[in-house]
Amino acid sequence: MLDDRRMAVLRAIVEDYVSTGEPVGSRGLVERHQLSVSPATIRNDMAVLEEAGLIAQPHTSAGRIPTDAGYRLFVDQLATVKPLSAAERRAIQTLLDGPLDLDQIVSRAVRALAQLTHQVAVIQYPSLRTTRVRHIELIELAPARCLLVMITDAGRVEQRVVELPATLGPQTTAVLRAKLNEATAGPTLEEALVDLDSLWLGFTEDVRPAVQAVVDTLKAIPKSGYQERLVAAGTSNLARSSADFRRFMPVLEAIEEQVVLLKLLTEMSADSGQIAIRIGHETTQAGLEETSLVAAGYGPGRTVATLGVLGPTRMDYPGSIAVVRAIALYLSRILAA
Amino acid sequence: MLDDRRMAVLRAIVEDYVSTGEPVGSRGLVERHQLSVSPATIRNDMAVLEEAGLIAQPHTSAGRIPTDAGYRLFVDQLATVKPLSAAERRAIQTLLDGPLDLDQIVSRAVRALAQLTHQVAVIQYPSLRTTRVRHIELIELAPARCLLVMITDAGRVEQRVVELPATLGPQTTAVLRAKLNEATAGPTLEEALVDLDSLWLGFTEDVRPAVQAVVDTLKAIPKSGYQERLVAAGTSNLARSSADFRRFMPVLEAIEEQVVLLKLLTEMSADSGQIAIRIGHETTQAGLEETSLVAAGYGPGRTVATLGVLGPTRMDYPGSIAVVRAIALYLSRILAA
DNA sequence: AATTGGCACTCTGAGAGGCCGAGTGCCACC
DNA sequence: GGTGGCACTCGGCCTCTCAGAGTGCCAATT
């Protein structure tokens, strides 16, 4: 029923519609593609595809456009991998140069992603829930005030100023620092936090409240909602893709809300470099019915967060997939260094 | 020539146009405001105001809209201070609660600013050029690799991983840390950096390259363009204010480019709490001809950066001014703590 | 059974024309 | 200086029409 030619027709419809934005008709199809059959035949095929729910007409006597299901079938079975151009490779390569600061790496990567896909790019910061602690530092800033710095193996650095009920003194600070590092050397931050509850036992009565203040601050880090966050770039690409602002206002809102998008990205996170795609309604988010999300996990060795691009369902999926995968791999490589 | 009534007419035109978005005619004006003269008189006044370049007609037989010069005169001489509502005060108050982390404070402030003004809000991060160093920390992460953490008096924390040509060892690290703190105790970071050039003299030959690597990293911090940055919020408000995307695509681009906006904000920075306004063409930025910027400096005691809102020239200036000023003052107060 | 050419039908989008109303500018008058 | 009256202008909206694109269906062909 859905034989080869009909699949070829679907592919041609998707490709034409993505590049032109106009509903595509039977005549144009045979002109632009080597289908070697007549428009009438194509029309019959289109009727079948429409029956199967893969394409639709905006109105009678218009051409067809792919439905969400049509795009889904396209990306799952029809899309051919589109290799990156030399220029694209070079653009991504330049990410490798320069400093090792996570903020800067993420910032550059998200820009590159937006620029290469001409879509809105989002990168989730390495989640504190799944990363491991590489190092904890405790610095006395002033009497009864110290700075707690935590470095994760994804290169993320979190710092908190802690107001103490008493001054610790350099020696106690050093001991506490050592104990903190020892206690958090476990698998992930979330699991390590349990061990901290009994940490105060190793200290004399007078400094226990201060120790507890530091521990409480540390425990609060992964719990504060702010810690799960994402950065976006390329929002001005939205205006290019659709002339109607109602289409992309929800996207801007979703980016600002963060929570919704983070949930979505987390659901989609897979192995590093593996692509996950949500098309239109599949996002199950009000306002994002005409928006697709192409995402991939990244991280040093294992996946610690997700990145992706956000665009209209009418999107160049093969191209986006190639770029997203490439950026995810490069980013993972940098973080593993 | 520009007597009281004509100024009242201008004010009325600005207010009506801002609230309705429609060109305002003479009849509507006398109906909505207590001008106690006839429409014909208003028409004569309008002719004078138009002659003076303060208002204009989109086309013959349409009402008048204010020009940039009209808005300028309005904000300079006619706008009355609009006190914040209790709800607005409360919303800002909640900023004071919670943790002391600069990132979070800025993040919350920019959201509040966007929400209360219904505009796009931007906050420049405390500039590293003008802030003082409060503390520098040097942490050995691994052999031949350490983390450099710098804390400014605006609460900003910068960290860099430094790859060293040799391992420093705990003792040398401590000495270097002390010397760094001593050298940077000067007035501003930029000035303090000069003293660092001779720092390596105080070390033995074998660790000098490593010392120099740390110093170089520190010196590079304020120079990397990335360090002057800003955060934005409320971009989805753009869609609400103007149905036409060509209007706000340049704004989105300006926010992503950062450089342009940072330059503009820096030019406008004044004393904390003092308001600076650029209207339409005054921004002197291509693409921002129909955009206004209401900004104020903030900082702990002295001004270290600028924040503001970005919106269409057709904007509620008194309201925006009140909110921007309030947020700037609150933010300054928090940073000074 | 699949494919094709022909043909009638439908619907959108652009363009032309016409009308209404809002708003102005001007002028004579108070 | 302020006011009422009046002619004039012009954009927005509504309707109407028409061409073009595209379809669905059917009978003919391979």
XYZ file of C-alpha atoms (C1' of nucleotides) in Angstrom:
734
model
C 0.000 0.000 0.000
C 2.724 2.435 0.922
C 5.123 1.312 -1.744
C 8.398 2.843 -2.776
C 7.033 5.455 -5.092
C 4.592 6.740 -2.553
C 7.397 7.080 -0.051
C 9.370 8.938 -2.690
C 6.401 11.233 -3.167
C 6.203 11.882 0.568
C 9.899 12.620 0.712
C 9.590 14.982 -2.244
C 6.642 16.761 -0.618
C 8.539 17.211 2.637
C 11.635 18.471 0.893
C 9.775 20.879 -1.346
C 7.585 22.188 1.411
C 10.531 22.699 3.719
C 12.433 24.656 1.117
C 9.582 26.742 -0.293
C 7.023 26.978 2.457
C 4.236 26.633 -0.102
C 1.821 23.720 -0.307
C 3.124 21.493 -3.064
C 1.010 20.325 -5.988
C 1.239 17.333 -8.235
C 2.538 19.152 -11.281
C 5.387 20.895 -9.521
C 6.427 17.612 -7.977
C 6.960 15.787 -11.243
C 8.755 18.814 -12.654
C 11.234 19.119 -9.834
C 11.835 15.442 -9.146
C 12.601 12.479 -11.333
C 9.419 10.600 -10.635
C 8.873 9.554 -14.271
C 5.128 9.297 -13.885
C 2.393 11.757 -14.713
C 0.817 14.279 -12.342
C -2.381 12.254 -12.324
C -0.565 9.270 -10.892
C 0.958 11.475 -8.249
C -2.485 12.731 -7.420
C -3.646 9.191 -6.782
C -0.632 8.581 -4.574
C -1.307 11.783 -2.732
C -4.856 10.676 -2.069
C -3.471 7.510 -0.504
C -0.951 9.432 1.584
C -3.680 11.754 2.734
C -5.848 8.796 3.607
C -2.954 7.489 5.720
C -2.788 10.821 7.543
C 0.680 11.684 6.326
C -0.197 14.783 4.336
C -3.050 17.268 4.318
C -4.464 20.141 2.307
C -4.798 23.528 3.958
C -7.985 23.871 1.908
C -9.588 22.314 -1.139
C -7.706 23.078 -4.311
C -4.448 23.766 -2.594
C -1.347 21.602 -2.659
C -0.419 19.262 0.157
C 1.679 19.830 3.220
C 3.069 17.130 5.483
C 1.330 16.394 8.767
C 3.242 15.723 11.980
C 2.904 12.030 11.196
C 4.316 12.703 7.748
C 7.374 14.414 9.162
C 7.752 11.613 11.668
C 7.791 8.985 8.945
C 10.188 11.159 6.979
C 12.748 11.483 9.752
C 12.425 7.869 10.813
C 12.642 6.199 7.438
C 13.279 8.574 4.604
C 15.773 11.167 5.705
C 19.268 10.640 4.408
C 22.189 11.756 6.474
C 23.453 15.057 5.263
C 27.189 15.359 5.861
C 28.460 18.635 7.247
C 30.127 20.994 4.834
C 33.756 21.865 5.276
C 32.777 25.336 6.397
C 30.487 23.921 9.041
C 33.196 21.602 10.309
C 35.573 24.486 10.523
C 33.072 26.640 12.391
C 32.621 23.930 14.979
C 36.353 23.286 15.189
C 36.950 26.832 16.357
C 34.957 25.901 19.436
C 37.835 23.736 20.520
C 40.193 26.660 20.645
C 40.444 28.951 23.559
C 39.810 28.736 27.249
C 38.273 25.933 29.218
C 35.648 27.844 31.124
C 32.323 26.046 30.935
C 30.284 29.220 30.595
C 32.229 30.270 27.573
C 32.155 26.872 25.960
C 28.399 26.613 26.355
C 27.929 30.158 25.179
C 29.953 29.569 22.040
C 28.379 26.226 21.346
C 24.854 27.587 21.556
C 25.735 30.380 19.175
C 27.303 27.991 16.718
C 24.287 25.742 16.915
C 21.951 28.635 16.176
C 24.059 29.975 13.380
C 24.545 26.677 11.598
C 20.934 25.558 11.803
C 19.294 28.979 11.470
C 17.047 27.900 14.283
C 16.712 28.646 17.950
C 19.361 26.710 19.832
C 19.144 25.638 23.454
C 21.724 24.016 25.688
C 20.924 22.670 29.090
C 23.635 23.186 31.663
C 25.178 19.966 32.936
C 22.660 18.816 35.492
C 23.895 18.844 39.047
C 21.834 15.757 39.733
C 23.829 13.477 37.534
C 27.308 14.927 37.653
C 30.078 13.973 40.005
C 31.931 16.321 42.303
C 35.484 16.839 41.238
C 36.506 19.219 43.969
C 35.112 21.293 46.795
C 36.843 24.359 48.097
C 36.122 26.404 51.181
C 37.542 29.897 51.381
C 37.390 32.247 54.329
C 36.330 35.607 53.014
C 35.905 37.394 56.302
C 35.171 36.472 59.893
C 32.015 34.373 59.949
C 31.690 34.394 56.191
C 33.142 31.992 53.713
C 32.818 31.028 50.091
C 31.926 27.506 49.101
C 33.085 26.509 45.632
C 32.048 23.257 44.034
C 33.501 21.987 40.785
C 31.794 19.157 38.940
C 33.380 16.797 36.492
C 31.490 18.523 33.697
C 33.491 21.632 34.450
C 30.614 23.399 36.070
C 31.550 25.600 38.984
C 29.014 26.606 41.612
C 29.831 29.043 44.329
C 27.902 30.182 47.367
C 28.636 32.719 50.010
C 27.904 31.200 53.416
C 27.174 33.334 56.451
C 28.399 31.437 59.509
C 27.164 31.618 63.086
C 30.806 31.612 64.185
C 34.281 32.010 62.740
C 35.853 28.696 61.791
C 39.486 29.642 61.706
C 42.028 28.406 59.161
C 42.661 25.041 60.736
C 39.050 23.988 61.114
C 38.396 25.270 57.621
C 41.109 23.025 56.272
C 39.731 20.013 58.106
C 36.215 20.710 56.946
C 37.420 21.160 53.388
C 39.160 17.807 53.483
C 36.139 16.055 54.956
C 33.816 17.588 52.418
C 35.989 16.409 49.575
C 36.203 12.978 51.055
C 32.471 12.701 51.580
C 31.544 13.859 48.096
C 33.983 11.629 46.248
C 31.078 9.259 45.635
C 29.282 8.521 42.397
C 26.917 11.472 41.904
C 26.270 14.614 43.841
C 22.778 13.599 44.803
C 23.924 10.350 46.336
C 26.920 11.940 48.004
C 24.757 14.415 49.839
C 23.398 11.723 52.122
C 26.796 11.153 53.676
C 26.985 14.763 54.699
C 24.344 14.474 57.363
C 26.694 12.989 59.891
C 29.645 15.183 59.046
C 29.215 17.536 61.973
C 29.947 14.660 64.370
C 33.634 14.983 63.671
C 33.832 18.505 65.034
C 33.903 20.087 68.459
C 30.751 21.529 69.899
C 31.630 25.183 69.334
C 32.017 24.942 65.552
C 29.234 22.484 64.857
C 26.609 25.108 63.963
C 29.043 26.671 61.511
C 29.850 23.304 59.985
C 26.178 22.601 59.659
C 25.647 25.942 57.892
C 28.221 24.967 55.290
C 26.720 21.518 54.835
C 23.226 22.957 54.522
C 24.393 25.331 51.820
C 26.023 22.493 49.954
C 22.912 20.364 50.223
C 20.770 23.202 48.975
C 22.751 23.650 45.776
C 21.149 20.925 43.681
C 17.741 21.664 45.172
C 17.449 25.299 44.234
C 15.398 25.285 41.049
C 17.678 27.816 39.493
C 20.405 25.239 39.127
C 18.678 23.423 36.328
C 18.928 25.975 33.613
C 19.472 26.436 29.942
C 20.802 29.057 27.615
C 19.324 29.939 24.272
C 20.549 31.687 21.159
C 19.252 32.510 17.727
C 15.855 33.717 18.850
C 15.927 36.239 16.042
C 15.865 33.317 13.635
C 12.270 32.841 14.686
C 11.233 35.996 12.919
C 12.833 34.773 9.729
C 11.062 31.451 9.635
C 7.515 32.594 10.213
C 6.078 35.985 9.526
C 3.400 35.518 12.124
C 4.300 36.414 15.654
C 1.651 34.230 17.243
C 3.686 31.326 16.026
C 6.808 32.138 17.956
C 5.638 34.065 20.951
C 5.028 30.756 22.765
C 8.558 29.703 21.881
C 10.035 32.816 23.429
C 7.887 32.225 26.476
C 8.981 28.625 26.742
C 12.608 29.697 26.659
C 12.025 32.257 29.386
C 10.064 29.871 31.527
C 12.838 27.315 31.236
C 10.974 24.781 33.336
C 8.824 23.505 30.497
C 11.718 23.198 28.102
C 13.983 21.627 30.692
C 11.396 18.978 31.399
C 11.066 18.303 27.702
C 14.809 18.131 27.175
C 15.279 15.852 30.155
C 12.650 13.468 28.824
C 14.441 13.369 25.525
C 17.953 12.932 26.815
C 19.535 9.859 25.379
C 23.074 8.664 24.853
C 25.570 11.276 23.815
C 25.332 11.878 20.132
C 22.066 9.971 19.823
C 19.364 12.138 18.339
C 15.869 12.434 19.776
C 13.160 14.316 17.938
C 9.806 15.709 18.915
C 7.603 16.915 16.123
C 4.747 19.358 16.580
C 2.132 17.867 18.879
C 4.612 15.326 20.121
C 6.065 18.041 22.326
C 2.766 17.880 24.227
C 3.150 21.509 25.164
C 0.463 24.084 24.568
C 1.852 26.680 22.200
C 4.447 24.389 20.740
C 2.070 22.519 18.437
C 3.855 23.807 15.384
C 7.319 23.533 16.802
C 9.789 20.708 16.565
C 12.711 19.927 18.786
C 15.824 18.088 17.682
C 17.943 17.149 20.672
C 20.949 15.117 21.697
C 22.595 14.340 24.988
C 26.136 15.374 25.748
C 28.619 15.009 28.548
C 32.062 13.822 29.531
C 31.801 10.136 28.730
C 28.211 9.759 29.924
C 25.279 12.071 29.261
C 24.876 14.863 31.784
C 22.615 17.212 29.863
C 20.844 17.802 26.591
C 21.168 20.313 23.804
C 19.118 20.902 20.718
C 17.404 23.190 18.308
C 13.861 24.414 18.320
C 12.150 25.343 15.092
C 8.970 25.157 13.095
C 7.742 21.682 12.212
C 8.587 22.771 8.711
C 12.277 22.398 9.380
C 15.327 21.000 7.642
C 15.518 17.868 9.754
C 18.500 16.184 8.080
C 20.552 19.351 8.333
C 19.550 20.054 11.922
C 20.220 16.484 12.959
C 23.700 16.605 11.479
C 24.596 19.851 13.229
C 23.071 18.889 16.570
C 24.888 15.591 16.567
C 28.165 17.240 15.632
C 27.913 19.901 18.318
C 26.949 17.329 20.935
C 29.970 15.218 20.073
C 32.391 18.137 20.081
C 31.016 19.430 23.329
C 31.337 16.005 24.914
C 34.894 15.764 23.692
C 35.798 19.130 25.209
C 34.190 18.284 28.537
C 35.976 14.968 28.723
C 39.345 16.719 28.359
C 4.688 80.200 21.536
C 4.739 76.859 23.308
C 2.499 77.928 26.121
C 0.963 75.848 28.828
C -2.039 74.663 26.916
C 0.039 73.482 24.008
C 2.217 71.521 26.376
C -0.917 70.053 27.878
C -2.011 69.060 24.397
C 1.320 67.385 23.747
C 1.120 65.516 27.007
C -2.406 64.410 26.206
C -1.352 63.238 22.757
C 1.532 61.231 24.169
C -0.614 59.659 26.861
C -3.445 58.774 24.521
C -1.168 57.429 21.843
C 0.781 55.340 24.304
C -2.362 53.790 25.696
C -4.279 53.230 22.472
C -1.653 52.982 19.764
C -3.913 54.929 17.427
C -3.132 58.351 16.019
C -5.078 60.808 18.157
C -7.428 63.428 16.722
C -8.607 66.753 18.023
C -12.089 65.669 18.958
C -11.051 62.671 20.968
C -8.564 64.806 22.839
C -11.112 67.290 24.167
C -13.457 64.446 25.033
C -10.920 62.521 27.090
C -9.133 65.415 28.716
C -10.318 68.520 30.503
C -8.957 70.992 28.023
C -12.041 73.250 28.100
C -11.504 74.517 24.597
C -13.003 73.417 21.310
C -11.527 70.906 18.888
C -10.809 73.715 16.456
C -8.538 75.392 18.964
C -6.777 72.112 19.563
C -6.290 71.812 15.831
C -4.543 75.143 15.760
C -2.338 74.075 18.648
C -1.583 70.828 16.910
C -0.521 72.730 13.796
C 1.941 74.661 15.961
C 3.239 71.507 17.613
C 3.657 69.903 14.239
C 5.502 72.967 12.987
C 7.832 72.597 15.973
C 8.511 68.977 14.995
C 6.978 67.490 18.112
C 4.139 65.590 16.493
C 3.421 64.264 13.014
C 0.653 62.737 10.958
C 1.171 59.267 9.495
C -0.829 60.571 6.507
C -3.187 63.404 5.703
C -6.486 63.129 7.493
C -5.157 60.950 10.231
C -4.628 61.963 13.831
C -1.242 62.928 15.203
C 1.435 60.817 16.809
C 4.406 62.112 18.785
C 7.802 62.313 17.110
C 10.997 61.345 18.899
C 11.436 65.019 19.744
C 7.906 65.037 21.143
C 8.637 62.106 23.428
C 11.877 63.764 24.451
C 10.129 66.933 25.502
C 7.515 64.841 27.253
C 9.966 62.891 29.386
C 12.121 65.938 30.078
C 9.437 68.403 31.049
C 5.976 66.930 31.138
C 6.137 63.482 32.634
C 4.996 63.278 36.213
C 6.514 60.699 38.487
C 4.286 57.708 38.795
C 4.640 56.126 42.227
C 4.887 52.369 42.354
C 1.830 50.457 43.402
C 1.885 48.432 46.566
C 1.896 45.252 44.521
C 4.895 46.436 42.563
C 6.776 47.306 45.724
C 5.998 43.924 47.129
C 7.161 42.173 43.980
C 10.472 43.956 44.169
C 10.792 43.331 47.892
C 10.774 39.603 47.340
C 14.030 40.085 45.496
C 15.667 40.844 48.789
C 14.861 37.444 50.164
C 16.909 34.414 49.498
C 20.484 33.658 48.690
C 23.288 36.042 47.937
C 24.550 34.565 44.704
C 25.010 37.287 42.105
C 23.756 35.154 39.247
C 20.494 34.532 40.989
C 20.035 38.114 42.063
C 20.576 39.371 38.537
C 18.384 36.680 37.121
C 15.521 37.535 39.426
C 15.934 41.257 38.984
C 15.803 41.056 35.217
C 12.646 38.984 35.389
C 11.009 41.406 37.768
C 11.975 44.306 35.554
C 10.446 42.642 32.518
C 7.311 41.636 34.327
C 6.615 45.004 35.903
C 7.261 47.053 32.768
C 5.917 44.575 30.207
C 8.994 45.382 28.201
C 12.253 43.695 27.404
C 14.576 44.044 30.364
C 18.355 43.969 30.232
C 20.915 43.973 33.008
C 24.592 44.402 32.406
C 26.795 42.314 34.644
C 28.985 44.339 36.987
C 31.828 45.377 34.747
C 35.169 43.859 35.633
C 36.846 47.071 34.551
C 35.442 49.190 37.303
C 35.012 46.764 40.158
C 37.504 46.032 42.903
C 38.906 42.636 43.734
C 37.658 41.356 47.030
C 39.495 38.080 47.058
C 41.544 35.804 44.866
C 41.788 32.101 45.457
C 44.086 29.555 43.915
C 43.153 25.907 44.169
C 45.225 22.950 43.079
C 42.949 20.644 41.183
C 45.508 18.178 39.966
C 49.222 18.132 39.265
C 50.006 20.994 36.897
C 46.431 22.214 36.892
C 44.784 24.684 39.186
C 41.672 26.758 39.469
C 41.856 30.508 39.778
C 38.841 32.094 41.460
C 38.378 35.842 41.608
C 35.651 37.515 43.634
C 34.824 41.165 43.047
C 33.195 43.538 45.454
C 30.051 43.439 43.355
C 29.741 39.784 44.255
C 30.774 38.578 40.851
C 32.838 35.408 40.832
C 35.056 34.501 37.914
C 36.868 31.237 37.716
C 39.422 29.886 35.298
C 41.145 26.563 35.011
C 44.862 27.132 34.476
C 47.075 24.519 32.889
C 50.547 24.901 34.356
C 53.923 24.043 32.832
C 54.904 22.587 36.219
C 53.361 21.578 39.505
C 53.482 24.350 42.078
C 53.050 22.378 45.260
C 50.980 23.455 48.237
C 53.551 25.804 49.696
C 54.266 27.784 46.566
C 50.551 27.890 45.868
C 49.939 29.482 49.239
C 52.661 32.062 48.678
C 51.374 32.894 45.243
C 47.838 33.189 46.559
C 48.957 35.634 49.198
C 50.959 37.698 46.746
C 48.094 37.827 44.307
C 45.719 39.070 46.950
C 48.234 41.635 48.060
C 48.859 42.905 44.554
C 45.206 43.209 43.638
C 44.141 45.028 46.757
C 44.356 48.253 44.744
C 41.520 50.468 43.612
C 40.151 48.721 40.510
C 41.006 45.496 38.803
C 42.293 47.182 35.706
C 44.764 49.291 37.621
C 45.808 46.430 39.853
C 46.794 44.307 36.904
C 49.828 46.469 36.222
C 51.447 45.423 39.472
C 51.271 41.802 38.461
C 53.931 42.108 35.817
C 56.766 41.951 38.299
C 55.227 39.308 40.503
C 57.268 36.440 39.123
C 60.461 38.060 40.452
C 59.622 36.849 43.910
C 59.800 33.196 42.937
C 62.549 30.743 42.238
C 63.505 29.979 38.681
C 61.798 26.587 38.471
C 58.283 27.797 39.233
C 58.420 31.101 37.388
C 56.785 29.794 34.191
C 53.943 28.375 36.237
C 53.539 31.625 38.144
C 53.504 33.496 34.907
C 50.788 31.207 33.549
C 48.584 32.053 36.498
C 49.275 35.758 36.148
C 48.573 35.668 32.439
C 45.245 33.974 33.048
C 44.330 36.586 35.611
C 45.295 39.405 33.291
C 43.270 37.892 30.494
C 40.067 37.837 32.516
C 38.942 41.426 31.975
C 40.210 41.385 28.411
C 38.184 38.491 27.092
C 35.225 40.118 25.431
C 32.927 37.626 26.994
C 33.341 39.214 30.379
C 31.284 42.261 29.518
C 27.913 40.702 29.183
C 24.264 41.200 29.821
C 21.211 39.142 30.477
C 17.786 39.803 29.055
C 14.256 38.785 29.907
C 10.767 39.483 28.667
C 11.553 39.092 25.006
C 8.095 37.646 24.516
C 6.717 41.043 25.491
C 7.963 42.263 22.143
C 5.336 40.267 20.361
C 2.628 41.829 22.459
C 3.617 45.407 21.790
C 3.908 45.307 18.030
C 2.236 42.883 15.721
C 4.905 43.369 13.107
C 7.966 41.217 13.456
C 10.230 43.504 11.460
C 9.936 45.873 14.356
C 11.444 43.611 16.939
C 13.712 41.303 15.031
C 16.471 43.925 15.309
C 15.876 44.066 19.044
C 16.339 40.330 19.412
C 19.462 40.597 17.326
C 20.810 43.433 19.426
C 20.312 41.367 22.565
C 22.123 38.419 21.050
C 24.952 40.528 19.730
C 25.387 42.050 23.167
C 28.232 44.277 21.983
C 25.983 46.961 20.547
C 23.731 47.074 23.566
C 26.624 47.000 25.998
C 28.176 49.975 24.285
C 24.891 51.815 24.444
C 24.354 50.978 28.098
C 27.875 51.971 29.007
C 27.426 55.327 27.327
C 24.280 55.869 29.289
C 25.534 54.781 32.661
C 25.074 57.519 35.179
C 24.895 57.649 38.936
C 23.013 54.841 40.622
C 19.335 55.524 40.501
C 19.713 58.329 37.971
C 17.705 57.639 34.858
C 19.078 58.005 31.334
C 16.810 57.699 28.332
C 17.415 57.180 24.640
C 14.432 57.638 22.381
C 14.184 56.206 18.889
C 16.893 57.638 16.692
C 18.822 58.771 19.718
C 20.003 55.215 20.130
C 21.966 55.782 16.898
C 21.680 52.101 16.125
C 20.400 50.791 12.845
C 17.310 48.742 13.537
C 16.551 50.469 16.818
C 15.032 53.593 15.268
C 11.675 52.812 16.791
C 13.012 51.547 20.066
C 13.616 53.408 23.284
C 15.883 52.541 26.151
C 15.326 53.574 29.748
C 18.394 52.858 31.829
C 19.932 53.456 35.230
C 23.274 52.647 36.799
C 23.578 50.389 39.816
C 26.267 49.096 42.069
C 27.494 48.806 45.635
C 27.909 52.458 46.537
C 29.230 53.530 43.165
C 27.947 52.580 39.721
C 29.486 49.402 38.337
C 26.993 48.564 35.610
C 23.740 49.565 33.978
C 20.304 48.051 33.717
C 17.237 49.085 31.823
C 14.272 48.292 29.667
C 13.989 48.275 25.933
C 10.700 48.965 24.244
C 8.948 50.721 21.418
C 9.230 54.498 21.356
C 5.538 54.317 22.088
C 6.169 53.308 25.662
C 4.890 54.179 29.112
C 7.874 56.300 30.084
C 6.724 57.402 33.542
C 5.916 53.833 34.504
C 9.129 52.418 33.101
C 11.216 55.111 34.750
C 9.667 54.382 38.121
C 10.296 50.650 37.879
C 13.813 50.964 36.480
C 14.788 53.368 39.204
C 13.300 51.173 41.891
C 15.033 48.036 40.667
C 18.348 49.857 40.344
C 18.103 51.086 43.907
C 17.139 47.714 45.325
C 19.869 45.981 43.410
C 22.425 48.487 44.632
C 21.259 47.979 48.173
C 21.616 44.211 47.909
C 25.088 44.438 46.405
C 26.249 46.824 49.087
C 25.263 44.349 51.795
C -4.137 -3.447 -12.373
C -1.633 0.568 -12.884
C -1.144 4.679 -15.422
C -2.590 8.542 -18.128
C -4.996 12.581 -20.383
C -8.994 15.225 -20.105
C -12.242 17.930 -17.843
C -15.251 20.053 -14.612
C -15.115 21.945 -10.139
C -13.476 24.539 -6.090
C -11.179 27.798 -3.683
C -7.673 31.417 -2.753
C -5.550 35.740 -3.596
C -4.979 39.833 -6.049
C -7.015 43.728 -7.909
C -10.617 47.251 -8.900
C -14.213 50.058 -7.449
C -17.019 52.417 -4.192
C -18.442 54.059 0.145
C -17.924 55.722 4.894
C -15.942 58.147 8.425
C -12.357 60.336 10.775
C -9.731 64.088 10.726
C -7.815 68.155 8.939
C -7.201 73.092 7.292
C -9.163 77.242 6.543
C -12.195 81.058 7.052
C -15.480 84.036 8.782
C -17.234 85.368 13.093
C -17.430 86.359 18.073
C -7.354 84.323 20.802
C -11.125 81.136 20.514
C -15.070 78.967 17.961
C -18.330 76.908 14.673
C -18.908 75.625 10.079
C -17.612 73.539 5.935
C -15.186 71.602 2.118
C -11.651 68.421 1.290
C -8.616 64.405 1.649
C -7.414 59.954 2.351
C -7.085 55.392 4.496
C -9.739 51.296 5.721
C -13.223 48.177 4.596
C -16.455 45.895 1.981
C -17.845 43.771 -2.170
C -17.224 41.991 -6.525
C -14.786 39.852 -10.072
C -11.417 37.108 -12.269
C -7.462 34.384 -13.183
C -4.790 30.593 -11.704
C -3.577 26.658 -9.306
C -4.817 22.404 -7.898
C -7.862 18.720 -7.164
C -10.956 14.514 -7.996
C -12.942 11.642 -11.048
C -13.605 9.093 -15.221
C -12.770 6.876 -19.340
C -9.079 5.346 -22.186
C -4.614 3.115 -22.612
C -0.770 -0.022 -21.766
